[in-house]
Short mmCIF file of C-alpha atoms in Angstrom, two decimals:
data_model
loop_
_atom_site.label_atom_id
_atom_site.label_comp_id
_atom_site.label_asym_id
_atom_site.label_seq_id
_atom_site.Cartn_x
_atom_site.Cartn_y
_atom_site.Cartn_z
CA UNK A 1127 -5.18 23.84 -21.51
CA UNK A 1128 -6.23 25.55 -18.27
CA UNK A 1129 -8.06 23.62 -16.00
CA UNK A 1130 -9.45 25.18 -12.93
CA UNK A 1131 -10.47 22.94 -9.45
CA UNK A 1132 -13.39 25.12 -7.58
CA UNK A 1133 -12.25 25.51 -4.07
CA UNK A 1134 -14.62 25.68 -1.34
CA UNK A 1135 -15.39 24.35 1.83
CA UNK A 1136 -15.63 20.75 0.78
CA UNK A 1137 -12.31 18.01 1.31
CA UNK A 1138 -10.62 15.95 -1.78
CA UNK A 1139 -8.87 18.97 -3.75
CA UNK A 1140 -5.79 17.64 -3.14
CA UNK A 1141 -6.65 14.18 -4.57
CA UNK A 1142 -8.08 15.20 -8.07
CA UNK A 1143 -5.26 17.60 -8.07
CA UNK A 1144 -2.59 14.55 -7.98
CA UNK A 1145 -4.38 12.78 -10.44
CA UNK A 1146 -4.28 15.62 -13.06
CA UNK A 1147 -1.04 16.10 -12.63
CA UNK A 1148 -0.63 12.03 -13.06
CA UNK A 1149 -2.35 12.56 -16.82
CA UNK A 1150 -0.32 15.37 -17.15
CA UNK A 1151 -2.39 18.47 -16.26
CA UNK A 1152 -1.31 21.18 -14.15
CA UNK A 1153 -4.57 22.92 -12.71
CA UNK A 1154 -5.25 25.99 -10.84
CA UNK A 1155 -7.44 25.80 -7.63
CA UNK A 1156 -9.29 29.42 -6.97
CA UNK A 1157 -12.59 30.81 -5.80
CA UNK A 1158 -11.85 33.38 -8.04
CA UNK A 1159 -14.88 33.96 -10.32
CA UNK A 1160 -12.43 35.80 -13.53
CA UNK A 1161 -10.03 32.41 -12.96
CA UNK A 1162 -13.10 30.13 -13.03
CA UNK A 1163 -14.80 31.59 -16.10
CA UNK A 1164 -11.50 32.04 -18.53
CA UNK A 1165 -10.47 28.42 -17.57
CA UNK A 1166 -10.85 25.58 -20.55
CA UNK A 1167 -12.29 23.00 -18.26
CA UNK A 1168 -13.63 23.29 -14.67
CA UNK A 1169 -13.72 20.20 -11.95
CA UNK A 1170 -16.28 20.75 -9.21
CA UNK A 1171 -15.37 18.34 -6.72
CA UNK A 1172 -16.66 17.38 -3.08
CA UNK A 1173 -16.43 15.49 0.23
CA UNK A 1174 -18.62 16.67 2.31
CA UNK A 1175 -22.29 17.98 3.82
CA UNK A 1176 -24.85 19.32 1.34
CA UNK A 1177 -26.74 22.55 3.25
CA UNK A 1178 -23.27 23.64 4.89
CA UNK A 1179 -21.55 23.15 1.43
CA UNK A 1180 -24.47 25.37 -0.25
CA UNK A 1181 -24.33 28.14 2.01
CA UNK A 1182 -20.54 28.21 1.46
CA UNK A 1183 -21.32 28.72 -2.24
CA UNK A 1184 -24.30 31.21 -1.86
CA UNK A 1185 -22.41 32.99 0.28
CA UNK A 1186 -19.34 33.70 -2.23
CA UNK A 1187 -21.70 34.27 -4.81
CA UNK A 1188 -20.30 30.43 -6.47
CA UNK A 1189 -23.47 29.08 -7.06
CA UNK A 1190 -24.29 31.84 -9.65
CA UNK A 1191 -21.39 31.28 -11.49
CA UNK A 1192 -21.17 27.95 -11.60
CA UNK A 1193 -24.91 27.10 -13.01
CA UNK A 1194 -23.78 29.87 -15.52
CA UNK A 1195 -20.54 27.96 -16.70
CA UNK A 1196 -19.89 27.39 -20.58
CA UNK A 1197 -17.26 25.05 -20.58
CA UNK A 1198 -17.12 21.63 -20.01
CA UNK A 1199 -17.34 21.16 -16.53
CA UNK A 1200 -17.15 18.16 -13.81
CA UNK A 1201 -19.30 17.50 -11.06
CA UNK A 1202 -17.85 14.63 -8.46
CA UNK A 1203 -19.34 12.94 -5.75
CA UNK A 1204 -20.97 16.01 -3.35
CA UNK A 1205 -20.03 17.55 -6.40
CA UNK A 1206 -22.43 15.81 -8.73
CA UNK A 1207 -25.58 16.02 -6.07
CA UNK A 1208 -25.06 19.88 -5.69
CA UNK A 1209 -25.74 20.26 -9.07
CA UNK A 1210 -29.06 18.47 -8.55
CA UNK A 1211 -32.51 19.99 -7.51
CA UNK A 1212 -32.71 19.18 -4.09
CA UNK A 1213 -31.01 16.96 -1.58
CA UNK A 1214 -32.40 15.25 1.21
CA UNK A 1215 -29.27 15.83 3.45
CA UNK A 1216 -30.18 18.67 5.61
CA UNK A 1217 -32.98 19.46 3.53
CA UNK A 1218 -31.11 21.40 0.74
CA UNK A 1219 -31.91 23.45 -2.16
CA UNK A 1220 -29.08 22.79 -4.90
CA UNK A 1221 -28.08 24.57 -7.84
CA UNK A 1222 -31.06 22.97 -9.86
CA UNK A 1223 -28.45 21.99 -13.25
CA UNK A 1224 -29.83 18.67 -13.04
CA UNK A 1225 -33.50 18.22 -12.60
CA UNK A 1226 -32.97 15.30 -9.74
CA UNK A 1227 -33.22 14.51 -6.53
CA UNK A 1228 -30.73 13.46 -3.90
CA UNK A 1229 -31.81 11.09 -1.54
CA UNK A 1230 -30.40 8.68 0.93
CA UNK A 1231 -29.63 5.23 1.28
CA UNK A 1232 -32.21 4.09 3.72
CA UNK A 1233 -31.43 0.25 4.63
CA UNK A 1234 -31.25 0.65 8.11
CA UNK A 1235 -34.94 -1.21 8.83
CA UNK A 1236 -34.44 -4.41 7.09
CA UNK A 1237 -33.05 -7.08 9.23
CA UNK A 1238 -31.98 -9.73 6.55
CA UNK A 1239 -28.30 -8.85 4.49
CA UNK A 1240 -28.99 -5.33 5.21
CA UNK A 1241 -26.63 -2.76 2.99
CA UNK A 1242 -23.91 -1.00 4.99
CA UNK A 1243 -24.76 2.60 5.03
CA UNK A 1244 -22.38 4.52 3.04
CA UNK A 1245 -21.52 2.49 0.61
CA UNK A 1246 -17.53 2.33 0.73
CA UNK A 1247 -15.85 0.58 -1.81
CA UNK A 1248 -15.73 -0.33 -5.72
CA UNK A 1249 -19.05 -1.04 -7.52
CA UNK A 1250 -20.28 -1.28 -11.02
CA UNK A 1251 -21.28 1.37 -13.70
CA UNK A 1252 -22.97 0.04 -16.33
CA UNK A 1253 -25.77 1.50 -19.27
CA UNK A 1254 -22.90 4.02 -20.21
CA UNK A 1255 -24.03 6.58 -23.30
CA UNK A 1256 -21.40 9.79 -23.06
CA UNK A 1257 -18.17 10.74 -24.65
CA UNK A 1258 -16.80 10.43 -20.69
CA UNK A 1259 -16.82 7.09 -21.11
CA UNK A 1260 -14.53 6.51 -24.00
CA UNK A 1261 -12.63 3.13 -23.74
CA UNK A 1262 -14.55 2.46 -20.30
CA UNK A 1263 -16.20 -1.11 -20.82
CA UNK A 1264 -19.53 -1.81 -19.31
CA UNK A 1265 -19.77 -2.88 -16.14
CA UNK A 1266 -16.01 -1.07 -15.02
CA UNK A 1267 -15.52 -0.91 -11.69
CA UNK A 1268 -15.40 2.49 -9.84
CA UNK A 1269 -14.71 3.72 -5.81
CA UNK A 1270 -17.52 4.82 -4.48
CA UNK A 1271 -18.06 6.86 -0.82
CA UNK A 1272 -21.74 8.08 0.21
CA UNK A 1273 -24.90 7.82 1.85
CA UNK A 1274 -26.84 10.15 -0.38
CA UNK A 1275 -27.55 8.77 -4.33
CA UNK A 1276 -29.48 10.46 -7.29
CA UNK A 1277 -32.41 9.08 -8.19
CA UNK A 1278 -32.86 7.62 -11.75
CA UNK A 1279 -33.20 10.71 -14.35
CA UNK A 1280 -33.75 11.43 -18.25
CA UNK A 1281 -29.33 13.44 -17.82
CA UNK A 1282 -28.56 9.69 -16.51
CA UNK A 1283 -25.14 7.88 -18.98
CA UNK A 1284 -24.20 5.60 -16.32
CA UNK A 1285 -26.51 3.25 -13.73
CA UNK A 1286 -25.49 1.40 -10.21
CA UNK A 1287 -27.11 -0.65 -8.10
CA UNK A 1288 -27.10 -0.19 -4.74
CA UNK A 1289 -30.31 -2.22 -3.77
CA UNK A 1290 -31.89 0.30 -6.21
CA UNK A 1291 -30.65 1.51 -9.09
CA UNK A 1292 -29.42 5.03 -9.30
CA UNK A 1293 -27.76 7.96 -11.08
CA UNK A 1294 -23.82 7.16 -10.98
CA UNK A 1295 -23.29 9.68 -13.95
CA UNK A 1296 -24.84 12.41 -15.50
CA UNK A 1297 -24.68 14.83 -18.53
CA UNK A 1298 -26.61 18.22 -19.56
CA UNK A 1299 -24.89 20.24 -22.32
CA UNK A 1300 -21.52 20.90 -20.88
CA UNK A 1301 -22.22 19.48 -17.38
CA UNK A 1302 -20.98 16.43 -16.44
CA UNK A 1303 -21.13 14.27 -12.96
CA UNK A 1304 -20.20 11.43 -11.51
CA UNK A 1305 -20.66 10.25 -7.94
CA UNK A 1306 -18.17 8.00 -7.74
CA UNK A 1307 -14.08 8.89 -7.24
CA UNK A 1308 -12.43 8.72 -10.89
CA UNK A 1309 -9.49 10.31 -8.97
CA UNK A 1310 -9.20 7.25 -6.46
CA UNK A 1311 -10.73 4.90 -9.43
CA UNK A 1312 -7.73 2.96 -10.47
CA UNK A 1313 -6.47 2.89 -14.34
CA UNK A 1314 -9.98 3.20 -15.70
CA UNK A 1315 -10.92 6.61 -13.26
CA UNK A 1316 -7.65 7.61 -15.00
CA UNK A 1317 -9.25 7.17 -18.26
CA UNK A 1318 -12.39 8.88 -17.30
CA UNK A 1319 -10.55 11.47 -16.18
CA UNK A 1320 -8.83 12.58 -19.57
CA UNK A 1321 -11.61 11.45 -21.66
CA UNK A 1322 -13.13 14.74 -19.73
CA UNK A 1323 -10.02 16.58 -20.26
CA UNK A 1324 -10.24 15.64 -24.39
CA UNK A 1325 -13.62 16.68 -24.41
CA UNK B 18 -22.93 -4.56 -7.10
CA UNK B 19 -20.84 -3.58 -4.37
CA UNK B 20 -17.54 -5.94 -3.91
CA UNK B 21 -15.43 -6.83 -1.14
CA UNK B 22 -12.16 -5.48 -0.45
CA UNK B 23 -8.90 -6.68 0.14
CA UNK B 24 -6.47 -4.30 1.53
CA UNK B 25 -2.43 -5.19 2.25
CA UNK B 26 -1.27 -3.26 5.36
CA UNK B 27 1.86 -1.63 5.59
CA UNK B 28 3.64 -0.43 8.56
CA UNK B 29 5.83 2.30 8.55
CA UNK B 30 8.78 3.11 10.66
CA UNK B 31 10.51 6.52 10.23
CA UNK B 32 9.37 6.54 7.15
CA UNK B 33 10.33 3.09 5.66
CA UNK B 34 8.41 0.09 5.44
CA UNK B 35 9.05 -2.37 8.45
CA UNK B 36 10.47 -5.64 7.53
CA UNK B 37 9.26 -6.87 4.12
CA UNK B 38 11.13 -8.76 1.07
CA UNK B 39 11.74 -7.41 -2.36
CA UNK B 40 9.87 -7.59 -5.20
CA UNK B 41 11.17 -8.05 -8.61
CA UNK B 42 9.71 -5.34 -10.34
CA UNK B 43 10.70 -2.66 -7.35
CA UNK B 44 14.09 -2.11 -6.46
CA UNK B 45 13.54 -1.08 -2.51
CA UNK B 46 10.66 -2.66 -0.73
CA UNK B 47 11.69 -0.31 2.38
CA UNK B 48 10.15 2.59 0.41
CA UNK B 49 6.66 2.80 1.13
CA UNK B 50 5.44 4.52 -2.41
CA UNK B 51 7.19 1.79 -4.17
CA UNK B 52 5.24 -1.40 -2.32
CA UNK B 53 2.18 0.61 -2.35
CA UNK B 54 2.50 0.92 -6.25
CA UNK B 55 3.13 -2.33 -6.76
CA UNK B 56 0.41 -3.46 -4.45
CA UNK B 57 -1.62 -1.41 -6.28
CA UNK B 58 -0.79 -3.19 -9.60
CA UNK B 59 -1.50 -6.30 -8.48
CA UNK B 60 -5.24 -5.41 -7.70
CA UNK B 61 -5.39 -4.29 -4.29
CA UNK B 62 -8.66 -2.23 -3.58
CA UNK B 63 -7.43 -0.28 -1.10
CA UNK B 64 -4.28 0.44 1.48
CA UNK B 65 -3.37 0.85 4.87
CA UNK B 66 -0.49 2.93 6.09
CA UNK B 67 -0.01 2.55 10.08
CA UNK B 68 3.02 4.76 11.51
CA UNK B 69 4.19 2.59 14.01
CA UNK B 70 6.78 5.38 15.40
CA UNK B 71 4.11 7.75 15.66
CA UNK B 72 5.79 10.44 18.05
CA UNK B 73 5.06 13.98 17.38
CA UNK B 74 9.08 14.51 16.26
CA UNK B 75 8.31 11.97 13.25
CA UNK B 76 4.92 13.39 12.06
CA UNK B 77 5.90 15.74 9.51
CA UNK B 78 7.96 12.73 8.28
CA UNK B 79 4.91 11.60 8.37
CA UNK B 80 2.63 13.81 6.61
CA UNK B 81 4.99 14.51 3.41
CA UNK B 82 5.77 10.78 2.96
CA UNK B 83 1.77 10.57 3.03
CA UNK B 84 1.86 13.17 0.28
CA UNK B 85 4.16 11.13 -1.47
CA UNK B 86 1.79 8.54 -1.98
CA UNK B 87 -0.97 10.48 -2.74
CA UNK B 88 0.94 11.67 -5.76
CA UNK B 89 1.62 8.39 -6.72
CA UNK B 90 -0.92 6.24 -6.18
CA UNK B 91 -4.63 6.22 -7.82
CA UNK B 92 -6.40 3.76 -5.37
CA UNK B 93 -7.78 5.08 -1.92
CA UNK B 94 -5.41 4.68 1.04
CA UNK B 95 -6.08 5.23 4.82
CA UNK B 96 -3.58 6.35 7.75
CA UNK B 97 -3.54 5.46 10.91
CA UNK B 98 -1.35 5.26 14.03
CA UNK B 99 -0.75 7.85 17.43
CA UNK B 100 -3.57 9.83 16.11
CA UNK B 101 -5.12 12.08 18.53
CA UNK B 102 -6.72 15.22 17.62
CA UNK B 103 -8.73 17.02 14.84
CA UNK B 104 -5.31 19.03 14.07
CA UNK B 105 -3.29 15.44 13.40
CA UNK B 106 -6.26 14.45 11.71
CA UNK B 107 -6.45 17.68 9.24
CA UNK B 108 -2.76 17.52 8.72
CA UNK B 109 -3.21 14.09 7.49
CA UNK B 110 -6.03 14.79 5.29
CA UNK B 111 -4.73 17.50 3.41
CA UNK B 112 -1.34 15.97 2.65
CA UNK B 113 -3.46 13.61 0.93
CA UNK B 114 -4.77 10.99 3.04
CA UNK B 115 -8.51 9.54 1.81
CA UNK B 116 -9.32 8.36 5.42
CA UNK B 117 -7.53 8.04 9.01
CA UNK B 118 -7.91 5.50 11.57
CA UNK B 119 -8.07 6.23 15.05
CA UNK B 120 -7.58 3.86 18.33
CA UNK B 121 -6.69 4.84 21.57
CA UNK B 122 -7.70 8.21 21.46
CA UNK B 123 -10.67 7.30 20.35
CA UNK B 124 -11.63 5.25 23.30
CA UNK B 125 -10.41 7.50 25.99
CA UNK B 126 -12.14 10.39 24.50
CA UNK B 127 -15.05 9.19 22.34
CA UNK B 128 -16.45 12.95 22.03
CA UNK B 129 -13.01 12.83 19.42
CA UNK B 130 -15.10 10.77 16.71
CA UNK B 131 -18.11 13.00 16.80
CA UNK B 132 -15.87 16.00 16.60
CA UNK B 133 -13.93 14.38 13.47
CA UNK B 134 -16.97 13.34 12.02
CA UNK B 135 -18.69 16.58 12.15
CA UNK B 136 -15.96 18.28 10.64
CA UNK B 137 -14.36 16.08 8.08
CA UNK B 138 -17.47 13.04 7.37
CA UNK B 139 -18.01 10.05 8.72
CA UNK B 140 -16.35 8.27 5.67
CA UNK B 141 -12.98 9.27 6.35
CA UNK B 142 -13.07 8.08 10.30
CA UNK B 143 -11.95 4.51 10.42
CA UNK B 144 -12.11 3.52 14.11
CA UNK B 145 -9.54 0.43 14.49
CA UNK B 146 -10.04 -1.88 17.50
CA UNK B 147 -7.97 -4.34 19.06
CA UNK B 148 -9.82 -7.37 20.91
CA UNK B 149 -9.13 -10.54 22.84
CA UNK B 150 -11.24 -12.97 23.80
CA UNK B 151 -11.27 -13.85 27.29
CA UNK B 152 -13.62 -15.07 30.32
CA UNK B 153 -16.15 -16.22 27.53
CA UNK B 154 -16.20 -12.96 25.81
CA UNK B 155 -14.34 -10.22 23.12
CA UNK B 156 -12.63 -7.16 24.80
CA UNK B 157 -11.18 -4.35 23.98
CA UNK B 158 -7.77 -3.36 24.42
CA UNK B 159 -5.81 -0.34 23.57
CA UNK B 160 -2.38 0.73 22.86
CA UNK B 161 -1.19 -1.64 20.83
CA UNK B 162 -2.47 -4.49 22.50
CA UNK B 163 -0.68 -3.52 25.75
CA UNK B 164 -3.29 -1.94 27.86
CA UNK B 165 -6.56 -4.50 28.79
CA UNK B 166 -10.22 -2.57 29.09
CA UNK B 167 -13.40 -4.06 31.13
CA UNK B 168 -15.48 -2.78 27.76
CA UNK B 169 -17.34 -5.42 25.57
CA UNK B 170 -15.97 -5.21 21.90
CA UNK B 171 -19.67 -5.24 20.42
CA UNK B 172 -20.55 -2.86 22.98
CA UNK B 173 -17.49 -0.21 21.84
CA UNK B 174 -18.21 -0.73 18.40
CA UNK B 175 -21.84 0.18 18.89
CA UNK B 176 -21.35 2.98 20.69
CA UNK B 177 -18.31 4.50 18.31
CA UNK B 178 -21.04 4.06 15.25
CA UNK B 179 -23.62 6.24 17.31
CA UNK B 180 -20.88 8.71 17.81
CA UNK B 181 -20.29 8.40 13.75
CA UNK B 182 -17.23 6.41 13.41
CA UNK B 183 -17.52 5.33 9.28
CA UNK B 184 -15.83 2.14 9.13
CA UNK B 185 -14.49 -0.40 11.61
CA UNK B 186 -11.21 -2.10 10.94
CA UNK B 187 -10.90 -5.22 13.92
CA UNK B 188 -8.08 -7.03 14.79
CA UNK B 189 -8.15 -10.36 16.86
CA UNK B 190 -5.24 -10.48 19.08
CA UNK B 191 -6.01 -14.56 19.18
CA UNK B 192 -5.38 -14.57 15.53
CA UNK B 193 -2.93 -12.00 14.61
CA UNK B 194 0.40 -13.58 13.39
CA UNK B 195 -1.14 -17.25 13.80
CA UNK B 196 -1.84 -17.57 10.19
CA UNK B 197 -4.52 -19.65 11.15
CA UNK B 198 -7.53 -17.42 9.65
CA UNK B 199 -9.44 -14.36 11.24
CA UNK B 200 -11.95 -14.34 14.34
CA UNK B 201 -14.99 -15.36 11.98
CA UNK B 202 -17.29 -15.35 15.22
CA UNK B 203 -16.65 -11.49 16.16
CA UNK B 204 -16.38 -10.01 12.66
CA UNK B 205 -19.71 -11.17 12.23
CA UNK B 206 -21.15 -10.29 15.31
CA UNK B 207 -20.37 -6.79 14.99
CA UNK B 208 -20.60 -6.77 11.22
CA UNK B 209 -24.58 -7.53 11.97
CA UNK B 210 -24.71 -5.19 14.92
CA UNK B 211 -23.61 -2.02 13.59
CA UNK B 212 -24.62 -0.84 9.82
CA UNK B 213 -21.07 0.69 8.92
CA UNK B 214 -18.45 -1.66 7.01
CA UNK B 215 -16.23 -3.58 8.99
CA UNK B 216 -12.57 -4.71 7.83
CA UNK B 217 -11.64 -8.24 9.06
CA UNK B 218 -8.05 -8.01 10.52
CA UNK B 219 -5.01 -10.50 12.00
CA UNK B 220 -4.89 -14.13 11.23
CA UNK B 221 -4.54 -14.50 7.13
CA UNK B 222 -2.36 -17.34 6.04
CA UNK B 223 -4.18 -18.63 3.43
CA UNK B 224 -6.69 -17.81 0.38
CA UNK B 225 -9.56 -19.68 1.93
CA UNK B 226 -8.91 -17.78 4.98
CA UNK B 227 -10.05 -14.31 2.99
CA UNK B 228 -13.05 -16.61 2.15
CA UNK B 229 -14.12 -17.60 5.13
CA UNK B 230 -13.93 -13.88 6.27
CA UNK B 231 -16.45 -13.04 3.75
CA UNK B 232 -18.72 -16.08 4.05
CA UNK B 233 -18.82 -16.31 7.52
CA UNK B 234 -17.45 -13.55 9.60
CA UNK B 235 -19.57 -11.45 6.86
CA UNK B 236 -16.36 -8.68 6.77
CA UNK B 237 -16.44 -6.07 3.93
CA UNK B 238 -12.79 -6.04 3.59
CA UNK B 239 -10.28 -8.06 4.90
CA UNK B 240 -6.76 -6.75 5.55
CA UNK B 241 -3.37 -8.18 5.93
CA UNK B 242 0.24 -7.52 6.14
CA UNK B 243 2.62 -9.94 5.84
CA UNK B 244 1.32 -13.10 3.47
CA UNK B 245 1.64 -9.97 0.89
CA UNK B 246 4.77 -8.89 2.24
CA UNK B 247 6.35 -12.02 2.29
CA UNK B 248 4.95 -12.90 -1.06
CA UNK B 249 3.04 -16.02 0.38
CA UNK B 250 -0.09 -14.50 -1.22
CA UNK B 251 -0.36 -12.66 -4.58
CA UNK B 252 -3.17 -10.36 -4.67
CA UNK B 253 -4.12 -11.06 -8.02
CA UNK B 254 -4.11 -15.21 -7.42
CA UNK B 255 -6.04 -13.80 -4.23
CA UNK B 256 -8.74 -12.49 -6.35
CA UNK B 257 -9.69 -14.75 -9.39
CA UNK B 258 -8.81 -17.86 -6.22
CA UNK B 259 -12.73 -15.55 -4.08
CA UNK B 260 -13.93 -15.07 -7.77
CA UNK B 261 -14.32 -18.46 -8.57
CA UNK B 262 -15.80 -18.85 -4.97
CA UNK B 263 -18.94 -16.67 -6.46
CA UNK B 264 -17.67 -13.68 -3.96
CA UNK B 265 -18.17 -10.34 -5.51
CA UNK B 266 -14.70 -9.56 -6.29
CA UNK B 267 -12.96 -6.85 -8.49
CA UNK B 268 -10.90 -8.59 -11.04
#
């Protein structure tokens, strides 16, 4: 099994690297396109800004390869909303993989219990319908960290609520996503994490 | 729907835990990984590793003991103590480090938290700050608790948001080490003046205390050291004792 982590300009490599090597997995982290495209199963992770994290990938000819992967492949967090239309963070144009938009958490006008803005901490995934979520029971609890969400869409296999409901997972074919952290998810991010590596 | 955290805080001396008792499942509660594992077991959402030596000699202890954890561990942890620049910063990030918290430095050079946040996100700057109340109001004060400021805690906090600090961890000097429950009144001051989380800090001695940081100083996490360390409080208890209080809770 060769699994291969996309490096790029965005942070939290090193985190899903330790937690595939927890479940056993020893991957390979490369911008290389030959390395990406002879892998088994490819983890697109992310911490980060959309636009600067786009131009990164434009401009080492990434985006290309990565809307033209065959393999199973994982989307996280930044991640999962680069794979989307649009964002609304710095006006982007994403790799279109997902036809959604990414838009932000905008809470900051109501007075009464307004929501903190990102949301930091472990919320709820529930409606789950994909093969990820083997052995995950409804309603699990995963880490979440961002500002930005994707809206509601036809690829959606897991909802949270965050005031609104929204995107927490989606699947197309042989792309996956999910915006919260399975790598800093506990037992049950474990899980999720070699239900994709099973796939 | 989004729950609230409770974090156990560990501080670290050369590379050991400070003080502490053993557990029975862990044979050295001096080693860092091994408390924050079984922490971690017990339900904790998230940790806190502050380097209380903190010199520039001990930070390479620093950053591979921080790697350490990262390998071990599968909940998110944050790092704080003597940091001062975007290098320490970076160091700690890539040895594995989710999020660092910043204090001092941070106050004498508040251009620091913009620069941090522009580079690495807002969500991995955790801007800790120490306050007293005094002459009727909350100040600030800075390292360690040692060095009084003339600055208004609400004003600081409002001020290190603007600049794009991502969380706010606040300890009461009043109520650290009195076991007699956090400063409910601040928390929630700040907590309703800025619209970043803010991590209730010094004063836990009992459950209801973790409660009342939730209900009425309105905290999104609430840390503390030693009623885990000492065993007083078990995490898990912790948890079903604010689930049964209807407080969004992971269990």
């Amino acid at each position: 099994m060769k699994v291969a982590i996309i490096k790029y300009n965005a942070g939290n490599i090193q985190s899903v690297t330790f937690a595939l090597e927890r479940i056993g997995v020893n991957p390979i982290i490369t911008d290389n396109a030959d390395e990406i495209l002879s892998a088994d199963k490819i983890i697109f992770p992310g911490v980060g800004e959309a636009s600067s994290a786009m131009t990164y990938l434009r401009n080492n000819n990434l985006d290309k390869l990565i809307v033209s992967l065959k393999q199973p492949t994982l989307g996280i967090c930044l991640g999962m909303q680069l794979m989307c239309n649009h964002s609304e963070e710095g006006d982007t144009n994403c790799l279109g993989i997902f036809d959604s938009s990414v838009k932000k958490f905008d809470y900051e006008k109501q007075q009464e219990n307004t929501l903190k803005v990102p949301q930091i901490g472990w919320n709820t995934i529930y409606n789950l319908n994909s093969k990820l979520f083997n052995k995950i029971k409804e309603n699990e609890y995963m880490y979440f960290v961002h500002s930005y969400y994707v809206e509601k869409s036809n690829d959606m296999i897991a909802t949270t609520n965050y005031g609104i409901e929204y995107s927490s997972a989606l699947q197309k074919n042989n792309f996956y996503a999910v915006q919260f952290h399975p790598e800093k998810s506990s037992d049950a991010g474990q899980q999720i994490m070699q239900n994709f590596i099973a796939l | 729907m989004l729950t609230k955290r409770i974090i156990p805080c560990l501080d670290i001396k050369d590379g050991r835990t400070v003080k502490g008792i053993n557990f029975e499942n862990i044979r050295d509660a001096g080693d860092p990984v091994e408390l924050a594992i079984e922490y971690a077991k017990q339900g904790a959402d998230e940790l806190v590793f502050l380097d209380i030596t903190a010199t520039n000699e001990k930070r390479k202890t620093l950053s591979e003991l921080v790697t350490r954890i990262a390998k071990h561990i599968n909940i998110p942890f944050t790092v704080g103590g003597g940091i001062s620049s975007i290098e320490d910063v970076s160091v700690l990030l890539k040895a594995g480090a989710d999020k660092v918290s910043i204090n001092t430095s941070a106050y004498k050079n508040p251009q620091l938290i913009k620069e941090l946040a522009n580079q690495f996100g807002s969500q991995c700057i955790v801007l800790a700050i120490d306050t007293k109340f005094e002459n009727n109001d909350w100040f600030v004060y800075l390292n360690g608790g040692k060095v009084k400021t003339e600055t208004t805690t609400v004003s600081w906090a409002k001020k290190a948001v603007e600049l794009g600090a991502g969380e706010i961890l606040l300890t009461s000097m009043n109520n650290d080490g009195t076991k007699n429950g956090f400063a409910n009144d601040i928390t929630k001051r700040i907590s309703e003046q800025v619209n970043v989380p803010i991590i209730a800090s010094g004063g836990a001695g009992k459950m209801e205390h973790f409660a009342d940081a939730f209900l009425e100083g309105k905290a999104d996490a609430a840390l503390a050291a030693s009623v885990f360390h000492y065993k007083e409080i078990n995490i898990q208890d912790l948890k079903k004792y604010l689930s049964n209080k209807k407080i969004a809770i992971r269990i």
